[in-house]
Amino acid sequence: MRNTAKFTTAVLAAGALTFGLTACGSDKDSGSSDYSGPLVVAASPTPHAEILNFVKDKLAKKAGLDLEVKEFTDYITPNTATEDGSVDANYFQNQPYLDDFNKKRGTHIAPVVTVHLEPLGLYSHKVKKADALKSGATIAVPNDAVNEARALKLLAANGLITLKDGVGTEATPQDITKNPKDLKFKEVEAAQTARSLDDVDAAVINGNYAISAGIKPAKDALVLESAKNSPYGNFLAVKEGNQKDPRVKKLAKLLTSPEVKKFIEDKYQGSVIPSF
């Protein structure tokens, strides 16, 4: 049985004070270079924890790496836990999201190595083609700034809307200049977009949440984000200064190994794409 601990936001919130006090008194936070003990990595359940558990089960022992995986179901706690030292690293996010998070929350998280891309997709239980969406249809989109902008850019790239020229990673529905189908947008937490499919006409869903809901992005998406020149590759990240941790270096090497590339390609069949 895998030694994987699953945490929800509520449980983590209840234990945050204990974790914080422990982290503040640790040698690691005091600037010590003692990197003994297991490397604890926070990850979204799918595909990140699955990829890490493959590394743990198949590759880590031979490389001399003691790896512990903790699953988180939201996009906030993995970074705050990495910042306060409750975990050593995380694996769930892309650069635009991290830049926005560090800026807004004053954290100091830094990428180590990019591993894969999860294409964002538009899905529906009511229509089989994007152009079949009716006038006034409601589309659920993630409510965090980066993923909402990413969702709107996906719709714009496929001709459903037009955005202002030069709009960046903070685009909102107010930046739409043309909306020929008079589409309505329902902003929901990214983790809830897949669950909203029965309540809306379509939803833009992050790849990890789509896979967790039993959706196959490469097969089921009405439109799918292009992997070409994408800035949205997901990476291993640590608090600034911990890139030198030899355990992190070992994990970075394993995550970009031929074995992991084959695992991703075989298991996800184009729904998750290696970035190395």
PDB file of C-alpha atoms in Angstrom:
ATOM      1  CA  MET A   1       0.000   0.000   0.000  1.00  0.00           C
ATOM      2  CA  ARG A   2       1.304   3.439  -0.862  1.00  0.00           C
ATOM      3  CA  ASN A   3       2.203   5.637   2.058  1.00  0.00           C
ATOM      4  CA  THR A   4       0.232   8.577   0.699  1.00  0.00           C
ATOM      5  CA  ALA A   5      -1.571  10.931   3.070  1.00  0.00           C
ATOM      6  CA  LYS A   6      -4.680  12.649   1.736  1.00  0.00           C
ATOM      7  CA  PHE A   7      -5.527  16.059   3.105  1.00  0.00           C
ATOM      8  CA  THR A   8      -8.476  18.361   2.505  1.00  0.00           C
ATOM      9  CA  THR A   9      -8.367  22.095   2.915  1.00  0.00           C
ATOM     10  CA  ALA A  10     -10.513  21.938   6.045  1.00  0.00           C
ATOM     11  CA  VAL A  11      -8.244  19.438   7.778  1.00  0.00           C
ATOM     12  CA  LEU A  12      -5.157  21.382   6.833  1.00  0.00           C
ATOM     13  CA  ALA A  13      -6.660  24.613   8.121  1.00  0.00           C
ATOM     14  CA  ALA A  14      -7.335  22.968  11.475  1.00  0.00           C
ATOM     15  CA  GLY A  15      -3.734  21.780  11.693  1.00  0.00           C
ATOM     16  CA  ALA A  16      -2.076  24.837  10.216  1.00  0.00           C
ATOM     17  CA  LEU A  17      -1.038  26.306  13.571  1.00  0.00           C
ATOM     18  CA  THR A  18       0.600  23.069  14.668  1.00  0.00           C
ATOM     19  CA  PHE A  19       2.405  22.709  11.357  1.00  0.00           C
ATOM     20  CA  GLY A  20       3.486  26.356  11.438  1.00  0.00           C
ATOM     21  CA  LEU A  21       4.931  26.130  14.942  1.00  0.00           C
ATOM     22  CA  THR A  22       6.764  22.937  14.053  1.00  0.00           C
ATOM     23  CA  ALA A  23       8.181  24.477  10.882  1.00  0.00           C
ATOM     24  CA  CYS A  24       9.358  27.612  12.683  1.00  0.00           C
ATOM     25  CA  GLY A  25      11.408  25.502  15.076  1.00  0.00           C
ATOM     26  CA  SER A  26      12.923  23.255  12.434  1.00  0.00           C
ATOM     27  CA  ASP A  27      16.582  23.208  11.436  1.00  0.00           C
ATOM     28  CA  LYS A  28      15.512  23.574   7.802  1.00  0.00           C
ATOM     29  CA  ASP A  29      13.815  26.930   8.407  1.00  0.00           C
ATOM     30  CA  SER A  30      16.712  28.188  10.511  1.00  0.00           C
ATOM     31  CA  GLY A  31      18.980  27.985   7.473  1.00  0.00           C
ATOM     32  CA  SER A  32      20.599  24.640   8.204  1.00  0.00           C
ATOM     33  CA  SER A  33      21.840  22.571   5.291  1.00  0.00           C
ATOM     34  CA  ASP A  34      20.682  19.363   7.013  1.00  0.00           C
ATOM     35  CA  TYR A  35      18.372  17.766   4.480  1.00  0.00           C
ATOM     36  CA  SER A  36      17.940  14.441   6.234  1.00  0.00           C
ATOM     37  CA  GLY A  37      14.636  12.596   6.382  1.00  0.00           C
ATOM     38  CA  PRO A  38      12.056  11.992   3.667  1.00  0.00           C
ATOM     39  CA  LEU A  39      11.323  14.585   1.011  1.00  0.00           C
ATOM     40  CA  VAL A  40       7.681  15.544   1.579  1.00  0.00           C
ATOM     41  CA  VAL A  41       5.945  16.745  -1.587  1.00  0.00           C
ATOM     42  CA  ALA A  42       2.460  18.255  -1.811  1.00  0.00           C
ATOM     43  CA  ALA A  43       0.560  17.355  -4.964  1.00  0.00           C
ATOM     44  CA  SER A  44      -2.843  17.370  -6.619  1.00  0.00           C
ATOM     45  CA  PRO A  45      -4.203  13.795  -6.667  1.00  0.00           C
ATOM     46  CA  THR A  46      -4.318  13.480 -10.477  1.00  0.00           C
ATOM     47  CA  PRO A  47      -1.980  13.317 -12.282  1.00  0.00           C
ATOM     48  CA  HIS A  48       0.674  14.808 -10.007  1.00  0.00           C
ATOM     49  CA  ALA A  49       0.449  12.411  -7.055  1.00  0.00           C
ATOM     50  CA  GLU A  50       0.078   9.493  -9.455  1.00  0.00           C
ATOM     51  CA  ILE A  51       3.311  10.479 -11.203  1.00  0.00           C
ATOM     52  CA  LEU A  52       5.087  10.979  -7.881  1.00  0.00           C
ATOM     53  CA  ASN A  53       3.878   7.619  -6.594  1.00  0.00           C
ATOM     54  CA  PHE A  54       5.247   5.981  -9.742  1.00  0.00           C
ATOM     55  CA  VAL A  55       8.600   7.569  -8.925  1.00  0.00           C
ATOM     56  CA  LYS A  56       8.293   6.465  -5.313  1.00  0.00           C
ATOM     57  CA  ASP A  57       7.362   2.870  -6.141  1.00  0.00           C
ATOM     58  CA  LYS A  58       9.636   2.282  -9.144  1.00  0.00           C
ATOM     59  CA  LEU A  59      12.586   4.673  -9.106  1.00  0.00           C
ATOM     60  CA  ALA A  60      13.208   6.390  -5.769  1.00  0.00           C
ATOM     61  CA  LYS A  61      14.778   3.519  -3.806  1.00  0.00           C
ATOM     62  CA  LYS A  62      17.439   2.871  -6.424  1.00  0.00           C
ATOM     63  CA  ALA A  63      18.242   6.597  -6.503  1.00  0.00           C
ATOM     64  CA  GLY A  64      18.542   6.748  -2.717  1.00  0.00           C
ATOM     65  CA  LEU A  65      15.514   9.019  -2.327  1.00  0.00           C
ATOM     66  CA  ASP A  66      13.022   8.655   0.534  1.00  0.00           C
ATOM     67  CA  LEU A  67       9.877  10.241  -0.926  1.00  0.00           C
ATOM     68  CA  GLU A  68       6.602  11.005   0.851  1.00  0.00           C
ATOM     69  CA  VAL A  69       3.587  12.242  -1.115  1.00  0.00           C
ATOM     70  CA  LYS A  70       0.768  14.284   0.422  1.00  0.00           C
ATOM     71  CA  GLU A  71      -2.342  14.904  -1.651  1.00  0.00           C
ATOM     72  CA  PHE A  72      -4.137  18.250  -1.592  1.00  0.00           C
ATOM     73  CA  THR A  73      -7.434  18.977  -3.302  1.00  0.00           C
ATOM     74  CA  ASP A  74      -7.061  22.744  -3.736  1.00  0.00           C
ATOM     75  CA  TYR A  75      -4.653  25.145  -5.442  1.00  0.00           C
ATOM     76  CA  ILE A  76      -3.769  27.245  -2.373  1.00  0.00           C
ATOM     77  CA  THR A  77      -2.615  25.017   0.482  1.00  0.00           C
ATOM     78  CA  PRO A  78       0.269  23.338  -1.401  1.00  0.00           C
ATOM     79  CA  ASN A  79       1.999  26.714  -1.768  1.00  0.00           C
ATOM     80  CA  THR A  80       1.263  27.973   1.745  1.00  0.00           C
ATOM     81  CA  ALA A  81       2.454  24.646   3.178  1.00  0.00           C
ATOM     82  CA  THR A  82       5.649  24.880   1.112  1.00  0.00           C
ATOM     83  CA  GLU A  83       6.170  28.448   2.270  1.00  0.00           C
ATOM     84  CA  ASP A  84       5.796  27.634   5.984  1.00  0.00           C
ATOM     85  CA  GLY A  85       7.845  24.437   5.801  1.00  0.00           C
ATOM     86  CA  SER A  86       5.003  21.982   6.451  1.00  0.00           C
ATOM     87  CA  VAL A  87       6.112  20.271   3.221  1.00  0.00           C
ATOM     88  CA  ASP A  88       9.407  20.438   1.352  1.00  0.00           C
ATOM     89  CA  ALA A  89       8.114  20.916  -2.184  1.00  0.00           C
ATOM     90  CA  ASN A  90       4.998  20.871  -4.312  1.00  0.00           C
ATOM     91  CA  TYR A  91       3.968  19.705  -7.746  1.00  0.00           C
ATOM     92  CA  PHE A  92       0.690  21.015  -9.168  1.00  0.00           C
ATOM     93  CA  GLN A  93       1.022  24.436 -10.830  1.00  0.00           C
ATOM     94  CA  ASN A  94       2.268  26.466 -13.798  1.00  0.00           C
ATOM     95  CA  GLN A  95       4.346  29.641 -14.024  1.00  0.00           C
ATOM     96  CA  PRO A  96       1.554  32.208 -14.584  1.00  0.00           C
ATOM     97  CA  TYR A  97      -0.363  30.804 -11.611  1.00  0.00           C
ATOM     98  CA  LEU A  98       2.731  30.848  -9.384  1.00  0.00           C
ATOM     99  CA  ASP A  99       3.666  34.386 -10.408  1.00  0.00           C
ATOM    100  CA  ASP A 100       0.169  35.578  -9.517  1.00  0.00           C
ATOM    101  CA  PHE A 101       0.179  33.625  -6.228  1.00  0.00           C
ATOM    102  CA  ASN A 102       3.574  34.942  -5.086  1.00  0.00           C
ATOM    103  CA  LYS A 103       2.573  38.508  -5.947  1.00  0.00           C
ATOM    104  CA  LYS A 104      -0.774  38.430  -4.162  1.00  0.00           C
ATOM    105  CA  ARG A 105       0.225  36.396  -1.099  1.00  0.00           C
ATOM    106  CA  GLY A 106       3.827  37.454  -0.561  1.00  0.00           C
ATOM    107  CA  THR A 107       5.152  33.910  -0.812  1.00  0.00           C
ATOM    108  CA  HIS A 108       8.568  32.917  -2.123  1.00  0.00           C
ATOM    109  CA  ILE A 109       7.964  29.757  -4.142  1.00  0.00           C
ATOM    110  CA  ALA A 110      10.268  28.991  -7.075  1.00  0.00           C
ATOM    111  CA  PRO A 111      10.111  26.407  -9.892  1.00  0.00           C
ATOM    112  CA  VAL A 112      12.687  23.636 -10.114  1.00  0.00           C
ATOM    113  CA  VAL A 113      11.853  21.591 -13.219  1.00  0.00           C
ATOM    114  CA  THR A 114       8.896  21.459 -15.620  1.00  0.00           C
ATOM    115  CA  VAL A 115       7.399  17.989 -16.007  1.00  0.00           C
ATOM    116  CA  HIS A 116       4.155  18.010 -17.986  1.00  0.00           C
ATOM    117  CA  LEU A 117       1.278  19.949 -19.512  1.00  0.00           C
ATOM    118  CA  GLU A 118      -2.398  19.292 -18.814  1.00  0.00           C
ATOM    119  CA  PRO A 119      -4.347  20.870 -21.676  1.00  0.00           C
ATOM    120  CA  LEU A 120      -7.337  22.926 -20.533  1.00  0.00           C
ATOM    121  CA  GLY A 121     -10.543  21.827 -22.242  1.00  0.00           C
ATOM    122  CA  LEU A 122     -14.157  22.824 -22.878  1.00  0.00           C
ATOM    123  CA  TYR A 123     -16.640  20.065 -22.005  1.00  0.00           C
ATOM    124  CA  SER A 124     -20.401  19.637 -22.117  1.00  0.00           C
ATOM    125  CA  HIS A 125     -23.092  17.112 -21.250  1.00  0.00           C
ATOM    126  CA  LYS A 126     -25.528  18.906 -23.554  1.00  0.00           C
ATOM    127  CA  VAL A 127     -23.760  19.405 -26.879  1.00  0.00           C
ATOM    128  CA  LYS A 128     -21.140  17.461 -28.800  1.00  0.00           C
ATOM    129  CA  LYS A 129     -19.572  20.372 -30.674  1.00  0.00           C
ATOM    130  CA  ALA A 130     -18.607  23.836 -29.502  1.00  0.00           C
ATOM    131  CA  ASP A 131     -20.436  25.527 -32.361  1.00  0.00           C
ATOM    132  CA  ALA A 132     -23.642  23.758 -31.244  1.00  0.00           C
ATOM    133  CA  LEU A 133     -23.831  25.887 -28.106  1.00  0.00           C
ATOM    134  CA  LYS A 134     -27.038  27.890 -28.209  1.00  0.00           C
ATOM    135  CA  SER A 135     -27.359  31.636 -27.925  1.00  0.00           C
ATOM    136  CA  GLY A 136     -27.248  32.656 -24.264  1.00  0.00           C
ATOM    137  CA  ALA A 137     -25.557  29.419 -23.163  1.00  0.00           C
ATOM    138  CA  THR A 138     -23.845  29.462 -19.767  1.00  0.00           C
ATOM    139  CA  ILE A 139     -20.228  28.352 -19.487  1.00  0.00           C
ATOM    140  CA  ALA A 140     -18.551  27.648 -16.153  1.00  0.00           C
ATOM    141  CA  VAL A 141     -14.974  28.922 -15.876  1.00  0.00           C
ATOM    142  CA  PRO A 142     -12.417  28.741 -13.035  1.00  0.00           C
ATOM    143  CA  ASN A 143     -12.653  31.747 -10.731  1.00  0.00           C
ATOM    144  CA  ASP A 144      -8.927  32.268 -10.043  1.00  0.00           C
ATOM    145  CA  ALA A 145      -7.373  35.006 -12.143  1.00  0.00           C
ATOM    146  CA  VAL A 146      -4.888  32.950 -14.160  1.00  0.00           C
ATOM    147  CA  ASN A 147      -7.131  29.991 -14.968  1.00  0.00           C
ATOM    148  CA  GLU A 148     -10.081  32.221 -15.845  1.00  0.00           C
ATOM    149  CA  ALA A 149      -7.909  34.132 -18.301  1.00  0.00           C
ATOM    150  CA  ARG A 150      -6.610  30.856 -19.665  1.00  0.00           C
ATOM    151  CA  ALA A 151     -10.205  29.628 -20.130  1.00  0.00           C
ATOM    152  CA  LEU A 152     -11.235  32.784 -21.964  1.00  0.00           C
ATOM    153  CA  LYS A 153      -8.189  32.536 -24.229  1.00  0.00           C
ATOM    154  CA  LEU A 154      -9.167  28.956 -25.062  1.00  0.00           C
ATOM    155  CA  LEU A 155     -12.637  30.121 -26.086  1.00  0.00           C
ATOM    156  CA  ALA A 156     -11.168  32.999 -28.080  1.00  0.00           C
ATOM    157  CA  ALA A 157      -8.695  30.703 -29.858  1.00  0.00           C
ATOM    158  CA  ASN A 158     -11.654  28.640 -31.031  1.00  0.00           C
ATOM    159  CA  GLY A 159     -13.742  31.563 -32.281  1.00  0.00           C
ATOM    160  CA  LEU A 160     -16.411  31.597 -29.563  1.00  0.00           C
ATOM    161  CA  ILE A 161     -15.456  35.055 -28.287  1.00  0.00           C
ATOM    162  CA  THR A 162     -12.963  37.831 -29.061  1.00  0.00           C
ATOM    163  CA  LEU A 163     -10.749  39.395 -26.406  1.00  0.00           C
ATOM    164  CA  LYS A 164      -9.097  42.810 -26.293  1.00  0.00           C
ATOM    165  CA  ASP A 165      -5.738  42.912 -28.064  1.00  0.00           C
ATOM    166  CA  GLY A 166      -2.840  42.239 -25.722  1.00  0.00           C
ATOM    167  CA  VAL A 167      -4.948  41.020 -22.833  1.00  0.00           C
ATOM    168  CA  GLY A 168      -2.744  39.160 -20.357  1.00  0.00           C
ATOM    169  CA  THR A 169      -3.067  36.546 -17.638  1.00  0.00           C
ATOM    170  CA  GLU A 170      -5.704  38.534 -15.757  1.00  0.00           C
ATOM    171  CA  ALA A 171      -8.338  38.638 -18.508  1.00  0.00           C
ATOM    172  CA  THR A 172     -11.943  38.560 -17.298  1.00  0.00           C
ATOM    173  CA  PRO A 173     -15.286  38.499 -19.106  1.00  0.00           C
ATOM    174  CA  GLN A 174     -15.125  42.322 -19.080  1.00  0.00           C
ATOM    175  CA  ASP A 175     -12.279  42.050 -21.604  1.00  0.00           C
ATOM    176  CA  ILE A 176     -14.521  40.370 -24.188  1.00  0.00           C
ATOM    177  CA  THR A 177     -15.047  42.611 -27.207  1.00  0.00           C
ATOM    178  CA  LYS A 178     -17.172  40.255 -29.315  1.00  0.00           C
ATOM    179  CA  ASN A 179     -19.563  37.597 -28.060  1.00  0.00           C
ATOM    180  CA  PRO A 180     -21.720  36.523 -31.015  1.00  0.00           C
ATOM    181  CA  LYS A 181     -23.548  33.797 -29.083  1.00  0.00           C
ATOM    182  CA  ASP A 182     -24.122  36.075 -26.064  1.00  0.00           C
ATOM    183  CA  LEU A 183     -22.471  33.471 -23.864  1.00  0.00           C
ATOM    184  CA  LYS A 184     -22.867  33.823 -20.094  1.00  0.00           C
ATOM    185  CA  PHE A 185     -20.058  32.964 -17.702  1.00  0.00           C
ATOM    186  CA  LYS A 186     -20.379  31.355 -14.288  1.00  0.00           C
ATOM    187  CA  GLU A 187     -17.235  31.719 -12.195  1.00  0.00           C
ATOM    188  CA  VAL A 188     -16.649  28.747  -9.881  1.00  0.00           C
ATOM    189  CA  GLU A 189     -13.709  27.311  -7.977  1.00  0.00           C
ATOM    190  CA  ALA A 190     -11.504  25.345 -10.363  1.00  0.00           C
ATOM    191  CA  ALA A 191     -12.063  22.151  -8.387  1.00  0.00           C
ATOM    192  CA  GLN A 192     -15.845  22.493  -8.897  1.00  0.00           C
ATOM    193  CA  THR A 193     -15.896  23.024 -12.660  1.00  0.00           C
ATOM    194  CA  ALA A 194     -16.286  19.332 -13.494  1.00  0.00           C
ATOM    195  CA  ARG A 195     -19.108  18.990 -10.958  1.00  0.00           C
ATOM    196  CA  SER A 196     -20.894  21.946 -12.522  1.00  0.00           C
ATOM    197  CA  LEU A 197     -21.382  20.232 -15.890  1.00  0.00           C
ATOM    198  CA  ASP A 198     -24.992  19.232 -15.142  1.00  0.00           C
ATOM    199  CA  ASP A 199     -25.870  22.784 -14.099  1.00  0.00           C
ATOM    200  CA  VAL A 200     -24.434  24.683 -17.073  1.00  0.00           C
ATOM    201  CA  ASP A 201     -24.295  24.256 -20.829  1.00  0.00           C
ATOM    202  CA  ALA A 202     -20.528  23.749 -20.834  1.00  0.00           C
ATOM    203  CA  ALA A 203     -17.510  24.153 -18.573  1.00  0.00           C
ATOM    204  CA  VAL A 204     -13.824  24.891 -19.032  1.00  0.00           C
ATOM    205  CA  ILE A 205     -11.998  22.403 -16.822  1.00  0.00           C
ATOM    206  CA  ASN A 206      -8.360  22.073 -15.796  1.00  0.00           C
ATOM    207  CA  GLY A 207      -6.819  18.811 -16.962  1.00  0.00           C
ATOM    208  CA  ASN A 208      -6.212  17.346 -13.507  1.00  0.00           C
ATOM    209  CA  TYR A 209      -9.808  17.913 -12.415  1.00  0.00           C
ATOM    210  CA  ALA A 210     -11.129  16.531 -15.695  1.00  0.00           C
ATOM    211  CA  ILE A 211      -9.122  13.337 -15.291  1.00  0.00           C
ATOM    212  CA  SER A 212     -10.184  13.007 -11.634  1.00  0.00           C
ATOM    213  CA  ALA A 213     -13.823  13.209 -12.768  1.00  0.00           C
ATOM    214  CA  GLY A 214     -13.359  10.370 -15.235  1.00  0.00           C
ATOM    215  CA  ILE A 215     -13.191  12.669 -18.253  1.00  0.00           C
ATOM    216  CA  LYS A 216     -10.673  11.904 -20.996  1.00  0.00           C
ATOM    217  CA  PRO A 217      -9.473  15.290 -22.306  1.00  0.00           C
ATOM    218  CA  ALA A 218      -7.936  13.954 -25.515  1.00  0.00           C
ATOM    219  CA  LYS A 219     -11.239  12.241 -26.353  1.00  0.00           C
ATOM    220  CA  ASP A 220     -14.034  14.159 -24.615  1.00  0.00           C
ATOM    221  CA  ALA A 221     -13.113  17.843 -24.998  1.00  0.00           C
ATOM    222  CA  LEU A 222     -15.149  19.971 -27.411  1.00  0.00           C
ATOM    223  CA  VAL A 223     -12.012  22.080 -27.808  1.00  0.00           C
ATOM    224  CA  LEU A 224      -8.630  21.483 -26.213  1.00  0.00           C
ATOM    225  CA  GLU A 225      -5.760  23.815 -25.440  1.00  0.00           C
ATOM    226  CA  SER A 226      -2.769  23.497 -27.740  1.00  0.00           C
ATOM    227  CA  ALA A 227       0.434  22.208 -26.171  1.00  0.00           C
ATOM    228  CA  LYS A 228       2.589  24.120 -28.658  1.00  0.00           C
ATOM    229  CA  ASN A 229       4.618  26.908 -27.021  1.00  0.00           C
ATOM    230  CA  SER A 230       2.430  26.698 -23.930  1.00  0.00           C
ATOM    231  CA  PRO A 231       3.498  28.614 -20.784  1.00  0.00           C
ATOM    232  CA  TYR A 232       1.336  26.345 -18.653  1.00  0.00           C
ATOM    233  CA  GLY A 233       3.666  23.401 -18.022  1.00  0.00           C
ATOM    234  CA  ASN A 234       3.370  22.015 -14.476  1.00  0.00           C
ATOM    235  CA  PHE A 235       6.535  21.888 -12.413  1.00  0.00           C
ATOM    236  CA  LEU A 236       8.156  20.781  -9.183  1.00  0.00           C
ATOM    237  CA  ALA A 237       8.533  23.826  -6.923  1.00  0.00           C
ATOM    238  CA  VAL A 238      10.178  24.678  -3.601  1.00  0.00           C
ATOM    239  CA  LYS A 239      10.599  27.670  -1.324  1.00  0.00           C
ATOM    240  CA  GLU A 240      13.360  29.904  -2.646  1.00  0.00           C
ATOM    241  CA  GLY A 241      16.749  28.700  -1.394  1.00  0.00           C
ATOM    242  CA  ASN A 242      15.784  25.038  -1.249  1.00  0.00           C
ATOM    243  CA  GLN A 243      16.695  24.322  -4.874  1.00  0.00           C
ATOM    244  CA  LYS A 244      20.066  23.142  -3.540  1.00  0.00           C
ATOM    245  CA  ASP A 245      18.453  20.398  -1.439  1.00  0.00           C
ATOM    246  CA  PRO A 246      20.058  17.180  -2.775  1.00  0.00           C
ATOM    247  CA  ARG A 247      16.750  15.347  -2.316  1.00  0.00           C
ATOM    248  CA  VAL A 248      15.027  17.902  -4.557  1.00  0.00           C
ATOM    249  CA  LYS A 249      17.762  17.500  -7.156  1.00  0.00           C
ATOM    250  CA  LYS A 250      17.269  13.721  -7.126  1.00  0.00           C
ATOM    251  CA  LEU A 251      13.511  14.062  -7.548  1.00  0.00           C
ATOM    252  CA  ALA A 252      13.908  16.604 -10.367  1.00  0.00           C
ATOM    253  CA  LYS A 253      16.141  14.173 -12.235  1.00  0.00           C
ATOM    254  CA  LEU A 254      13.722  11.276 -11.723  1.00  0.00           C
ATOM    255  CA  LEU A 255      10.680  13.332 -12.792  1.00  0.00           C
ATOM    256  CA  THR A 256      12.342  14.056 -16.130  1.00  0.00           C
ATOM    257  CA  SER A 257      13.602  10.535 -16.731  1.00  0.00           C
ATOM    258  CA  PRO A 258      12.701   8.326 -19.719  1.00  0.00           C
ATOM    259  CA  GLU A 259      10.794   6.054 -17.328  1.00  0.00           C
ATOM    260  CA  VAL A 260       8.488   8.874 -16.213  1.00  0.00           C
ATOM    261  CA  LYS A 261       7.983  10.067 -19.785  1.00  0.00           C
ATOM    262  CA  LYS A 262       6.854   6.583 -20.804  1.00  0.00           C
ATOM    263  CA  PHE A 263       4.597   6.311 -17.747  1.00  0.00           C
ATOM    264  CA  ILE A 264       2.864   9.611 -18.599  1.00  0.00           C
ATOM    265  CA  GLU A 265       2.432   8.717 -22.261  1.00  0.00           C
ATOM    266  CA  ASP A 266       1.135   5.212 -21.552  1.00  0.00           C
ATOM    267  CA  LYS A 267      -1.209   6.105 -18.698  1.00  0.00           C
ATOM    268  CA  TYR A 268      -2.755   9.351 -19.924  1.00  0.00           C
ATOM    269  CA  GLN A 269      -2.871   8.797 -23.690  1.00  0.00           C
ATOM    270  CA  GLY A 270      -2.470  12.454 -24.639  1.00  0.00           C
ATOM    271  CA  SER A 271      -4.521  13.899 -21.775  1.00  0.00           C
ATOM    272  CA  VAL A 272      -1.244  14.711 -20.009  1.00  0.00           C
ATOM    273  CA  ILE A 273       1.765  15.581 -22.154  1.00  0.00           C
ATOM    274  CA  PRO A 274       5.433  15.312 -21.030  1.00  0.00           C
ATOM    275  CA  SER A 275       7.245  18.653 -21.260  1.00  0.00           C
ATOM    276  CA  PHE A 276      10.776  17.275 -21.444  1.00  0.00           C
TER     277      PHE A 276
END
